[in-house]
mmCIF file of C-alpha atoms in Angstrom:
data_model
loop_
_atom_site.group_PDB
_atom_site.id
_atom_site.type_symbol
_atom_site.label_atom_id
_atom_site.label_comp_id
_atom_site.label_asym_id
_atom_site.label_seq_id
_atom_site.Cartn_x
_atom_site.Cartn_y
_atom_site.Cartn_z
ATOM 1 C CA UNK A 222 78.980 -52.521 36.906
ATOM 2 C CA UNK A 223 79.441 -55.369 34.331
ATOM 3 C CA UNK A 224 79.743 -54.650 30.527
ATOM 4 C CA UNK A 225 76.474 -56.615 29.968
ATOM 5 C CA UNK A 226 74.460 -54.527 32.479
ATOM 6 C CA UNK A 227 75.827 -51.319 30.997
ATOM 7 C CA UNK A 228 74.787 -52.452 27.505
ATOM 8 C CA UNK A 229 71.341 -53.353 28.763
ATOM 9 C CA UNK A 230 70.938 -49.865 30.150
ATOM 10 C CA UNK A 231 72.310 -48.100 27.024
ATOM 11 C CA UNK A 232 69.958 -45.891 25.016
ATOM 12 C CA UNK A 233 68.162 -47.769 22.183
ATOM 13 C CA UNK A 234 69.657 -47.271 18.694
ATOM 14 C CA UNK A 235 67.624 -44.761 16.640
ATOM 15 C CA UNK A 236 66.587 -46.235 13.229
ATOM 16 C CA UNK A 237 64.225 -45.102 10.503
ATOM 17 C CA UNK A 238 62.295 -48.332 10.077
ATOM 18 C CA UNK A 239 62.238 -51.788 11.723
ATOM 19 C CA UNK A 240 61.018 -54.757 9.706
ATOM 20 C CA UNK A 241 59.823 -57.749 11.789
ATOM 21 C CA UNK A 242 60.207 -60.883 9.635
ATOM 22 C CA UNK A 243 62.876 -61.772 7.092
ATOM 23 C CA UNK A 244 60.855 -63.827 4.759
ATOM 24 C CA UNK A 245 60.475 -62.936 1.052
ATOM 25 C CA UNK A 246 58.033 -60.080 1.675
ATOM 26 C CA UNK A 247 60.181 -58.600 4.511
ATOM 27 C CA UNK A 248 63.289 -58.748 2.326
ATOM 28 C CA UNK A 249 61.488 -57.002 -0.558
ATOM 29 C CA UNK A 250 60.462 -54.268 1.947
ATOM 30 C CA UNK A 251 64.175 -53.458 2.440
ATOM 31 C CA UNK A 252 64.438 -52.891 -1.296
ATOM 32 C CA UNK A 253 61.255 -50.752 -1.695
ATOM 33 C CA UNK A 254 62.297 -48.601 1.333
ATOM 34 C CA UNK A 255 65.822 -48.261 -0.046
ATOM 35 C CA UNK A 256 64.626 -46.915 -3.341
ATOM 36 C CA UNK A 257 63.076 -44.041 -1.357
ATOM 37 C CA UNK A 258 66.250 -43.524 0.632
ATOM 38 C CA UNK A 259 64.968 -45.047 3.812
ATOM 39 C CA UNK A 260 67.215 -47.467 5.793
ATOM 40 C CA UNK A 261 65.854 -50.582 7.628
ATOM 41 C CA UNK A 262 66.809 -52.903 10.442
ATOM 42 C CA UNK A 263 65.225 -56.367 10.022
ATOM 43 C CA UNK A 264 64.599 -58.861 12.835
ATOM 44 C CA UNK A 265 63.720 -62.519 12.576
ATOM 45 C CA UNK A 266 63.473 -65.443 15.135
ATOM 46 C CA UNK A 267 65.177 -67.779 12.701
ATOM 47 C CA UNK A 268 68.931 -67.978 12.460
ATOM 48 C CA UNK A 269 68.946 -67.099 8.770
ATOM 49 C CA UNK A 270 66.917 -64.933 6.429
ATOM 50 C CA UNK A 271 64.234 -66.611 4.277
ATOM 51 C CA UNK A 272 61.359 -67.380 6.611
ATOM 52 C CA UNK A 273 59.296 -70.444 5.604
ATOM 53 C CA UNK A 274 60.983 -70.594 2.140
ATOM 54 C CA UNK A 275 64.270 -71.422 3.792
ATOM 55 C CA UNK A 276 63.095 -73.171 6.851
ATOM 56 C CA UNK A 277 60.452 -75.480 5.442
ATOM 57 C CA UNK A 278 60.834 -75.997 1.703
ATOM 58 C CA UNK A 279 64.073 -74.598 0.356
ATOM 59 C CA UNK A 280 64.118 -77.037 -2.633
ATOM 60 C CA UNK A 281 60.424 -76.445 -3.483
ATOM 61 C CA UNK A 282 59.910 -74.825 -6.941
ATOM 62 C CA UNK A 283 57.744 -71.604 -7.082
ATOM 63 C CA UNK A 284 56.032 -70.909 -10.388
ATOM 64 C CA UNK A 285 54.162 -67.644 -9.922
ATOM 65 C CA UNK A 286 56.938 -65.086 -9.431
ATOM 66 C CA UNK A 287 56.732 -62.597 -12.299
ATOM 67 C CA UNK A 288 59.441 -63.021 -15.055
ATOM 68 C CA UNK A 289 60.755 -66.249 -13.308
ATOM 69 C CA UNK A 290 58.920 -69.217 -14.863
ATOM 70 C CA UNK A 291 60.411 -71.518 -12.220
ATOM 71 C CA UNK A 292 62.335 -70.508 -9.110
ATOM 72 C CA UNK A 293 63.345 -72.574 -6.085
ATOM 73 C CA UNK A 294 62.296 -71.231 -2.733
ATOM 74 C CA UNK A 295 65.881 -70.722 -1.543
ATOM 75 C CA UNK A 296 66.882 -69.258 -4.854
ATOM 76 C CA UNK A 297 64.110 -66.683 -4.457
ATOM 77 C CA UNK A 298 65.513 -65.632 -1.093
ATOM 78 C CA UNK A 299 69.086 -65.488 -2.479
ATOM 79 C CA UNK A 300 67.822 -63.251 -5.265
ATOM 80 C CA UNK A 301 65.924 -60.955 -2.841
ATOM 81 C CA UNK A 302 69.011 -60.674 -0.651
ATOM 82 C CA UNK A 303 71.126 -59.769 -3.634
ATOM 83 C CA UNK A 304 68.528 -57.205 -4.770
ATOM 84 C CA UNK A 305 68.468 -55.572 -1.319
ATOM 85 C CA UNK A 306 72.287 -55.613 -0.929
ATOM 86 C CA UNK A 307 72.812 -51.917 -2.135
ATOM 87 C CA UNK A 308 70.698 -50.630 0.840
ATOM 88 C CA UNK A 309 72.793 -52.149 3.566
ATOM 89 C CA UNK A 310 70.033 -53.173 5.916
ATOM 90 C CA UNK A 311 71.066 -54.338 9.317
ATOM 91 C CA UNK A 312 69.945 -57.926 10.157
ATOM 92 C CA UNK A 313 69.183 -59.062 13.675
ATOM 93 C CA UNK A 314 68.706 -62.845 13.312
ATOM 94 C CA UNK A 315 68.028 -65.602 15.778
ATOM 95 C CA UNK A 316 66.067 -63.209 17.966
ATOM 96 C CA UNK A 317 62.392 -62.692 18.635
ATOM 97 C CA UNK A 318 60.763 -59.303 19.129
ATOM 98 C CA UNK A 319 59.525 -59.293 22.704
ATOM 99 C CA UNK A 320 58.370 -55.681 23.016
ATOM 100 C CA UNK A 321 56.845 -53.140 20.550
ATOM 101 C CA UNK A 322 55.945 -50.142 22.586
ATOM 102 C CA UNK A 323 54.534 -46.878 21.133
ATOM 103 C CA UNK A 324 56.259 -43.803 22.736
ATOM 104 C CA UNK A 325 55.203 -40.181 22.970
ATOM 105 C CA UNK A 326 56.068 -38.361 19.792
ATOM 106 C CA UNK A 327 55.256 -41.202 17.500
ATOM 107 C CA UNK A 328 58.349 -43.394 17.836
ATOM 108 C CA UNK A 329 58.464 -47.099 18.848
ATOM 109 C CA UNK A 330 60.618 -48.924 21.221
ATOM 110 C CA UNK A 331 61.495 -52.366 19.819
ATOM 111 C CA UNK A 332 63.278 -54.877 22.054
ATOM 112 C CA UNK A 333 64.241 -58.499 21.306
ATOM 113 C CA UNK A 334 64.958 -61.657 23.248
ATOM 114 C CA UNK A 335 68.741 -61.155 22.949
ATOM 115 C CA UNK A 336 68.732 -57.579 24.260
ATOM 116 C CA UNK A 337 68.683 -55.604 20.930
ATOM 117 C CA UNK A 338 66.914 -52.280 21.564
ATOM 118 C CA UNK A 339 65.871 -49.957 18.717
ATOM 119 C CA UNK A 340 64.002 -46.658 18.539
ATOM 120 C CA UNK A 341 62.085 -46.783 15.343
ATOM 121 C CA UNK A 342 60.237 -44.155 13.327
ATOM 122 C CA UNK A 343 58.035 -46.850 11.735
ATOM 123 C CA UNK A 344 57.587 -50.598 12.014
ATOM 124 C CA UNK A 345 56.618 -53.078 9.363
ATOM 125 C CA UNK A 346 55.376 -56.437 10.558
ATOM 126 C CA UNK A 347 56.098 -59.037 7.860
ATOM 127 C CA UNK A 348 56.015 -62.094 10.197
ATOM 128 C CA UNK A 349 54.109 -64.473 7.982
ATOM 129 C CA UNK A 350 51.825 -66.620 10.154
ATOM 130 C CA UNK A 351 53.892 -65.682 13.214
ATOM 131 C CA UNK A 352 56.220 -68.214 14.734
ATOM 132 C CA UNK A 353 55.279 -71.660 13.610
ATOM 133 C CA UNK A 354 55.722 -75.207 14.778
ATOM 134 C CA UNK A 355 54.989 -78.299 12.677
ATOM 135 C CA UNK A 356 52.146 -80.579 13.749
ATOM 136 C CA UNK A 357 53.849 -83.624 15.063
ATOM 137 C CA UNK A 358 53.162 -87.328 14.434
ATOM 138 C CA UNK A 359 51.214 -88.169 17.591
ATOM 139 C CA UNK A 360 52.587 -91.564 18.395
ATOM 140 C CA UNK A 361 54.260 -92.877 21.571
ATOM 141 C CA UNK A 362 58.055 -92.811 21.384
ATOM 142 C CA UNK A 363 58.172 -90.503 18.452
ATOM 143 C CA UNK A 364 60.560 -87.984 20.182
ATOM 144 C CA UNK A 365 63.339 -90.526 19.984
ATOM 145 C CA UNK A 366 63.303 -90.524 16.179
ATOM 146 C CA UNK A 367 62.350 -86.908 15.285
ATOM 147 C CA UNK A 368 65.157 -85.284 13.343
ATOM 148 C CA UNK A 369 66.753 -88.724 12.722
ATOM 149 C CA UNK A 370 64.141 -90.843 10.908
ATOM 150 C CA UNK A 371 61.032 -88.732 11.373
ATOM 151 C CA UNK A 372 60.981 -85.391 9.628
ATOM 152 C CA UNK A 373 58.510 -82.425 9.477
ATOM 153 C CA UNK A 374 60.409 -80.589 6.738
ATOM 154 C CA UNK A 375 62.888 -81.356 3.949
ATOM 155 C CA UNK A 376 66.156 -79.422 4.237
ATOM 156 C CA UNK A 377 67.974 -81.428 1.516
ATOM 157 C CA UNK A 378 66.112 -83.675 -0.914
ATOM 158 C CA UNK A 379 69.298 -85.595 -1.573
ATOM 159 C CA UNK A 380 69.138 -87.061 1.977
ATOM 160 C CA UNK A 381 66.187 -89.164 0.850
ATOM 161 C CA UNK A 382 67.454 -90.475 -2.430
ATOM 162 C CA UNK A 383 67.681 -94.292 -2.572
ATOM 163 C CA UNK A 384 65.663 -94.609 0.608
ATOM 164 C CA UNK A 385 62.439 -96.388 1.572
ATOM 165 C CA UNK A 386 60.135 -93.508 2.323
ATOM 166 C CA UNK A 387 56.741 -93.098 3.957
ATOM 167 C CA UNK A 388 55.113 -89.706 3.463
ATOM 168 C CA UNK A 389 52.079 -88.804 5.706
ATOM 169 C CA UNK A 390 49.587 -86.047 4.862
ATOM 170 C CA UNK A 391 47.242 -84.755 2.141
ATOM 171 C CA UNK A 392 48.185 -81.108 1.578
ATOM 172 C CA UNK A 393 50.598 -79.395 -0.827
ATOM 173 C CA UNK A 394 53.817 -80.221 1.043
ATOM 174 C CA UNK A 395 52.919 -83.965 1.246
ATOM 175 C CA UNK A 396 51.924 -84.191 -2.392
ATOM 176 C CA UNK A 397 54.791 -81.906 -3.710
ATOM 177 C CA UNK A 398 57.417 -84.058 -1.954
ATOM 178 C CA UNK A 399 55.696 -87.266 -3.040
ATOM 179 C CA UNK A 400 55.950 -86.269 -6.704
ATOM 180 C CA UNK A 401 59.475 -84.836 -6.310
ATOM 181 C CA UNK A 402 60.904 -87.860 -4.463
ATOM 182 C CA UNK A 403 59.083 -90.674 -6.166
ATOM 183 C CA UNK A 404 61.671 -91.322 -8.898
ATOM 184 C CA UNK A 405 64.559 -90.774 -6.538
ATOM 185 C CA UNK A 406 63.456 -93.015 -3.555
ATOM 186 C CA UNK A 407 64.021 -96.756 -3.530
ATOM 187 C CA UNK A 408 60.365 -97.118 -2.485
ATOM 188 C CA UNK A 409 57.656 -94.606 -1.517
ATOM 189 C CA UNK A 410 54.251 -94.901 0.125
ATOM 190 C CA UNK A 411 51.850 -91.987 0.646
ATOM 191 C CA UNK A 412 49.556 -92.337 3.704
ATOM 192 C CA UNK A 413 46.511 -90.090 4.016
ATOM 193 C CA UNK A 414 43.536 -90.485 6.315
ATOM 194 C CA UNK A 415 40.915 -89.962 3.664
ATOM 195 C CA UNK A 416 40.423 -90.219 -0.109
ATOM 196 C CA UNK A 417 40.216 -86.367 -0.691
ATOM 197 C CA UNK A 418 43.286 -84.295 -0.900
ATOM 198 C CA UNK A 419 43.828 -80.593 -0.105
ATOM 199 C CA UNK A 420 46.718 -80.196 -2.541
ATOM 200 C CA UNK A 421 46.745 -78.643 -5.969
ATOM 201 C CA UNK A 422 44.567 -80.812 -8.354
ATOM 202 C CA UNK A 423 47.396 -81.106 -10.927
ATOM 203 C CA UNK A 424 49.782 -82.462 -8.293
ATOM 204 C CA UNK A 425 47.170 -84.941 -7.029
ATOM 205 C CA UNK A 426 46.612 -86.094 -10.624
ATOM 206 C CA UNK A 427 50.405 -86.569 -11.134
ATOM 207 C CA UNK A 428 50.563 -88.606 -7.907
ATOM 208 C CA UNK A 429 47.679 -90.852 -9.135
ATOM 209 C CA UNK A 430 49.578 -91.382 -12.362
ATOM 210 C CA UNK A 431 52.659 -92.598 -10.447
ATOM 211 C CA UNK A 432 50.393 -94.942 -8.448
ATOM 212 C CA UNK A 433 48.860 -96.290 -11.633
ATOM 213 C CA UNK A 434 52.330 -96.797 -13.160
ATOM 214 C CA UNK A 435 53.345 -98.910 -10.111
ATOM 215 C CA UNK A 436 56.028 -96.407 -9.068
ATOM 216 C CA UNK A 437 54.554 -95.743 -5.528
ATOM 217 C CA UNK A 438 51.813 -96.926 -3.200
ATOM 218 C CA UNK A 439 48.885 -94.862 -1.910
ATOM 219 C CA UNK A 440 47.192 -95.903 1.300
ATOM 220 C CA UNK A 441 44.096 -94.529 2.959
ATOM 221 C CA UNK A 442 44.313 -94.894 6.755
ATOM 222 C CA UNK A 443 45.886 -93.714 10.008
ATOM 223 C CA UNK A 444 49.157 -94.461 11.694
ATOM 224 C CA UNK A 445 48.601 -96.342 15.012
ATOM 225 C CA UNK A 446 52.213 -97.128 16.260
ATOM 226 C CA UNK A 447 55.858 -97.041 15.473
ATOM 227 C CA UNK A 448 57.621 -100.152 14.337
ATOM 228 C CA UNK A 449 61.056 -100.586 15.703
ATOM 229 C CA UNK A 450 63.868 -103.101 16.206
ATOM 230 C CA UNK A 451 66.028 -102.216 19.188
ATOM 231 C CA UNK A 452 66.744 -98.507 18.751
ATOM 232 C CA UNK A 453 66.104 -98.509 14.962
ATOM 233 C CA UNK A 454 62.814 -97.262 13.370
ATOM 234 C CA UNK A 455 61.545 -99.738 10.746
ATOM 235 C CA UNK A 456 58.175 -98.184 9.859
ATOM 236 C CA UNK A 457 54.636 -97.747 11.092
ATOM 237 C CA UNK A 458 51.625 -99.831 11.928
ATOM 238 C CA UNK A 459 48.612 -98.513 9.985
ATOM 239 C CA UNK A 460 44.831 -99.057 10.404
ATOM 240 C CA UNK A 461 43.365 -98.678 6.896
ATOM 241 C CA UNK A 462 40.056 -97.076 5.954
ATOM 242 C CA UNK A 463 38.698 -100.564 4.963
ATOM 243 C CA UNK A 464 39.464 -101.967 8.410
ATOM 244 C CA UNK A 465 42.847 -103.767 7.936
ATOM 245 C CA UNK A 466 45.865 -103.499 10.182
ATOM 246 C CA UNK A 467 49.027 -103.302 8.071
ATOM 247 C CA UNK A 468 52.680 -103.125 8.812
ATOM 248 C CA UNK A 469 54.464 -100.529 6.685
ATOM 249 C CA UNK A 470 58.260 -100.635 6.313
ATOM 250 C CA UNK A 471 60.185 -97.362 5.940
ATOM 251 C CA UNK A 472 63.643 -95.918 6.666
ATOM 252 C CA UNK A 473 62.380 -92.439 6.823
ATOM 253 C CA UNK A 474 58.962 -90.974 7.649
ATOM 254 C CA UNK A 475 58.085 -87.557 6.350
ATOM 255 C CA UNK A 476 55.035 -86.140 8.146
ATOM 256 C CA UNK A 477 53.362 -83.073 6.645
ATOM 257 C CA UNK A 478 50.346 -82.251 8.776
ATOM 258 C CA UNK A 479 50.728 -78.483 8.508
ATOM 259 C CA UNK A 480 51.870 -75.899 11.031
ATOM 260 C CA UNK A 481 50.588 -74.558 14.305
ATOM 261 C CA UNK A 482 50.872 -70.788 13.556
ATOM 262 C CA UNK A 483 51.377 -68.839 16.788
ATOM 263 C CA UNK A 484 51.184 -65.009 16.774
ATOM 264 C CA UNK A 485 53.112 -65.049 20.010
ATOM 265 C CA UNK A 486 53.865 -61.536 21.411
ATOM 266 C CA UNK A 487 52.245 -59.902 18.276
ATOM 267 C CA UNK A 488 48.775 -60.694 19.752
ATOM 268 C CA UNK A 489 49.628 -58.566 22.785
ATOM 269 C CA UNK A 490 50.796 -55.452 21.016
ATOM 270 C CA UNK A 491 47.419 -53.796 20.916
ATOM 271 C CA UNK A 492 46.633 -53.857 17.237
ATOM 272 C CA UNK A 493 43.200 -54.840 15.819
ATOM 273 C CA UNK A 494 43.020 -58.514 14.882
ATOM 274 C CA UNK A 495 40.588 -60.449 12.681
ATOM 275 C CA UNK A 496 40.928 -64.305 12.535
ATOM 276 C CA UNK A 497 44.469 -64.157 14.098
ATOM 277 C CA UNK A 498 45.600 -61.610 11.423
ATOM 278 C CA UNK A 499 46.308 -57.904 11.629
ATOM 279 C CA UNK A 500 43.610 -55.711 10.030
ATOM 280 C CA UNK A 501 45.064 -53.126 7.579
ATOM 281 C CA UNK A 502 43.787 -50.642 5.025
ATOM 282 C CA UNK A 503 44.720 -51.144 1.336
ATOM 283 C CA UNK A 504 46.110 -47.674 0.776
ATOM 284 C CA UNK A 505 48.949 -47.776 3.310
ATOM 285 C CA UNK A 506 48.692 -51.309 4.786
ATOM 286 C CA UNK A 507 48.712 -49.580 8.150
ATOM 287 C CA UNK A 508 47.405 -51.386 11.240
ATOM 288 C CA UNK A 509 45.089 -49.772 13.812
ATOM 289 C CA UNK A 510 48.154 -48.186 15.350
ATOM 290 C CA UNK A 511 49.571 -45.212 13.172
ATOM 291 C CA UNK A 512 53.201 -45.926 12.180
ATOM 292 C CA UNK A 513 52.863 -49.768 12.456
ATOM 293 C CA UNK A 514 52.317 -51.465 9.103
ATOM 294 C CA UNK A 515 51.686 -55.161 8.233
ATOM 295 C CA UNK A 516 52.395 -56.950 4.948
ATOM 296 C CA UNK A 517 52.188 -60.424 3.728
ATOM 297 C CA UNK A 518 50.455 -63.485 5.354
ATOM 298 C CA UNK A 519 50.224 -61.652 8.717
ATOM 299 C CA UNK A 520 47.681 -59.044 7.487
ATOM 300 C CA UNK A 521 44.036 -59.167 6.345
ATOM 301 C CA UNK A 522 41.741 -56.911 4.387
ATOM 302 C CA UNK A 523 38.806 -57.432 1.983
ATOM 303 C CA UNK A 524 39.918 -59.561 -0.924
ATOM 304 C CA UNK A 525 43.219 -60.590 0.744
ATOM 305 C CA UNK A 526 45.054 -63.410 -1.117
ATOM 306 C CA UNK A 527 48.001 -65.130 0.700
ATOM 307 C CA UNK A 528 50.500 -65.002 -2.254
ATOM 308 C CA UNK A 529 54.117 -63.802 -2.256
ATOM 309 C CA UNK A 530 53.137 -61.796 -5.262
ATOM 310 C CA UNK A 531 50.468 -59.891 -3.204
ATOM 311 C CA UNK A 532 52.985 -59.275 -0.467
ATOM 312 C CA UNK A 533 55.439 -57.680 -2.938
ATOM 313 C CA UNK A 534 52.667 -55.161 -3.984
ATOM 314 C CA UNK A 535 51.822 -54.434 -0.348
ATOM 315 C CA UNK A 536 55.523 -53.748 0.348
ATOM 316 C CA UNK A 537 55.746 -51.248 -2.518
ATOM 317 C CA UNK A 538 52.721 -49.213 -1.216
ATOM 318 C CA UNK A 539 53.867 -49.499 2.426
ATOM 319 C CA UNK A 540 57.191 -47.910 1.489
ATOM 320 C CA UNK A 541 55.513 -44.746 0.176
ATOM 321 C CA UNK A 542 53.216 -44.697 3.238
ATOM 322 C CA UNK A 543 56.290 -44.924 5.562
ATOM 323 C CA UNK A 544 57.993 -42.176 3.627
ATOM 324 C CA UNK A 545 54.968 -39.926 4.162
ATOM 325 C CA UNK A 546 54.721 -40.999 7.828
ATOM 326 C CA UNK A 547 58.379 -40.228 8.559
ATOM 327 C CA UNK A 548 58.672 -37.119 6.378
ATOM 328 C CA UNK A 549 55.211 -35.626 5.984
ATOM 329 C CA UNK A 550 56.560 -32.377 4.670
ATOM 330 C CA UNK A 551 58.383 -34.093 1.779
ATOM 331 C CA UNK A 552 56.687 -33.935 -1.524
ATOM 332 C CA UNK A 553 56.119 -37.426 -2.914
ATOM 333 C CA UNK A 554 56.402 -38.231 -6.641
ATOM 334 C CA UNK A 555 56.877 -41.551 -8.357
ATOM 335 C CA UNK A 556 60.262 -42.190 -9.892
ATOM 336 C CA UNK A 557 61.256 -45.084 -12.123
ATOM 337 C CA UNK A 558 64.393 -47.163 -11.639
ATOM 338 C CA UNK A 559 64.947 -47.176 -15.443
ATOM 339 C CA UNK A 560 65.213 -43.373 -15.663
ATOM 340 C CA UNK A 561 65.747 -41.796 -12.219
ATOM 341 C CA UNK A 562 69.402 -40.783 -11.551
ATOM 342 C CA UNK A 563 68.663 -40.631 -7.777
ATOM 343 C CA UNK A 564 67.303 -44.182 -7.722
ATOM 344 C CA UNK A 565 70.132 -45.481 -9.843
ATOM 345 C CA UNK A 566 72.603 -43.886 -7.501
ATOM 346 C CA UNK A 567 70.935 -45.578 -4.532
ATOM 347 C CA UNK A 568 71.032 -48.906 -6.458
ATOM 348 C CA UNK A 569 74.711 -48.352 -7.174
ATOM 349 C CA UNK A 570 74.285 -48.767 -10.967
ATOM 350 C CA UNK A 571 75.526 -46.610 -13.785
ATOM 351 C CA UNK A 572 73.270 -43.828 -14.916
ATOM 352 C CA UNK A 573 71.065 -44.586 -17.843
ATOM 353 C CA UNK A 574 72.724 -43.820 -21.217
ATOM 354 C CA UNK A 575 71.968 -40.240 -22.094
ATOM 355 C CA UNK A 576 73.072 -40.372 -25.688
#
């Protein structure tokens, strides 16, 4: 028998909690569980922790994290990882959860695409919108240039400094990057199919100021074809809203048409769904299956707001619910990190000054 086949047949590893999704809310769940003395294994289909913050907009500033007036998306992830470090969570990255099976006795069998098998006392689904794929620029021959001159996300803003840019879209990503790159690019055109924008009004207003100042061009219309010379992309042909056909030159095209969220296997795990989100209560953030919880953008409940801030609150209450689920006989009482010797020991910090 080969080593691989023996590993495949080995008993799953017993763990207290499995967190599915290593975005900001999943990472904060490690911390909240750790304060209560509960260890976690965390799984994500991406090769690194951070979810959409790292994968889609690492340089994007976030303004609504308490006590941090401005925080880059990747900086937020780095801070959350540092905060969770004392609790020694086990990360399983670059693997998708393929099986979440309730067992007799209340445990869950969790299996991934790479063969990881865990026996969990509780499961937290913090999978954002599920797995996601960007909506592509639907033009013949686009595949040849994707990742080279056509981009659906910005990994490093510096790659586009001093370049001729064409940004397509009318939502937050398109407008945020238009404003952020306008002063850095050699030239910049924003192309949107209609006059109305879905982005934050303040960002739209700033973009219009840049247009009025002659620093960029705004065009209403649709891309109809790629422009190319030999194997080089030179821009797009555009049909404008007022009926003109224009050639637009660009070295790089950044297309922000949103994402195709796909729940993937989550939809087959038997939990109650509402509009492609997992229904939870607001006391425990438990799904319709006891012992499986859902936090962040993947869940829904009356009054739900899809904010990182809300996800942090959900993670805190979920941790207490998991503690009660795993150890129902244990008396629960709220302790504070500023004064609790137990919590300070778990955090690895010196006890509070007793003088």
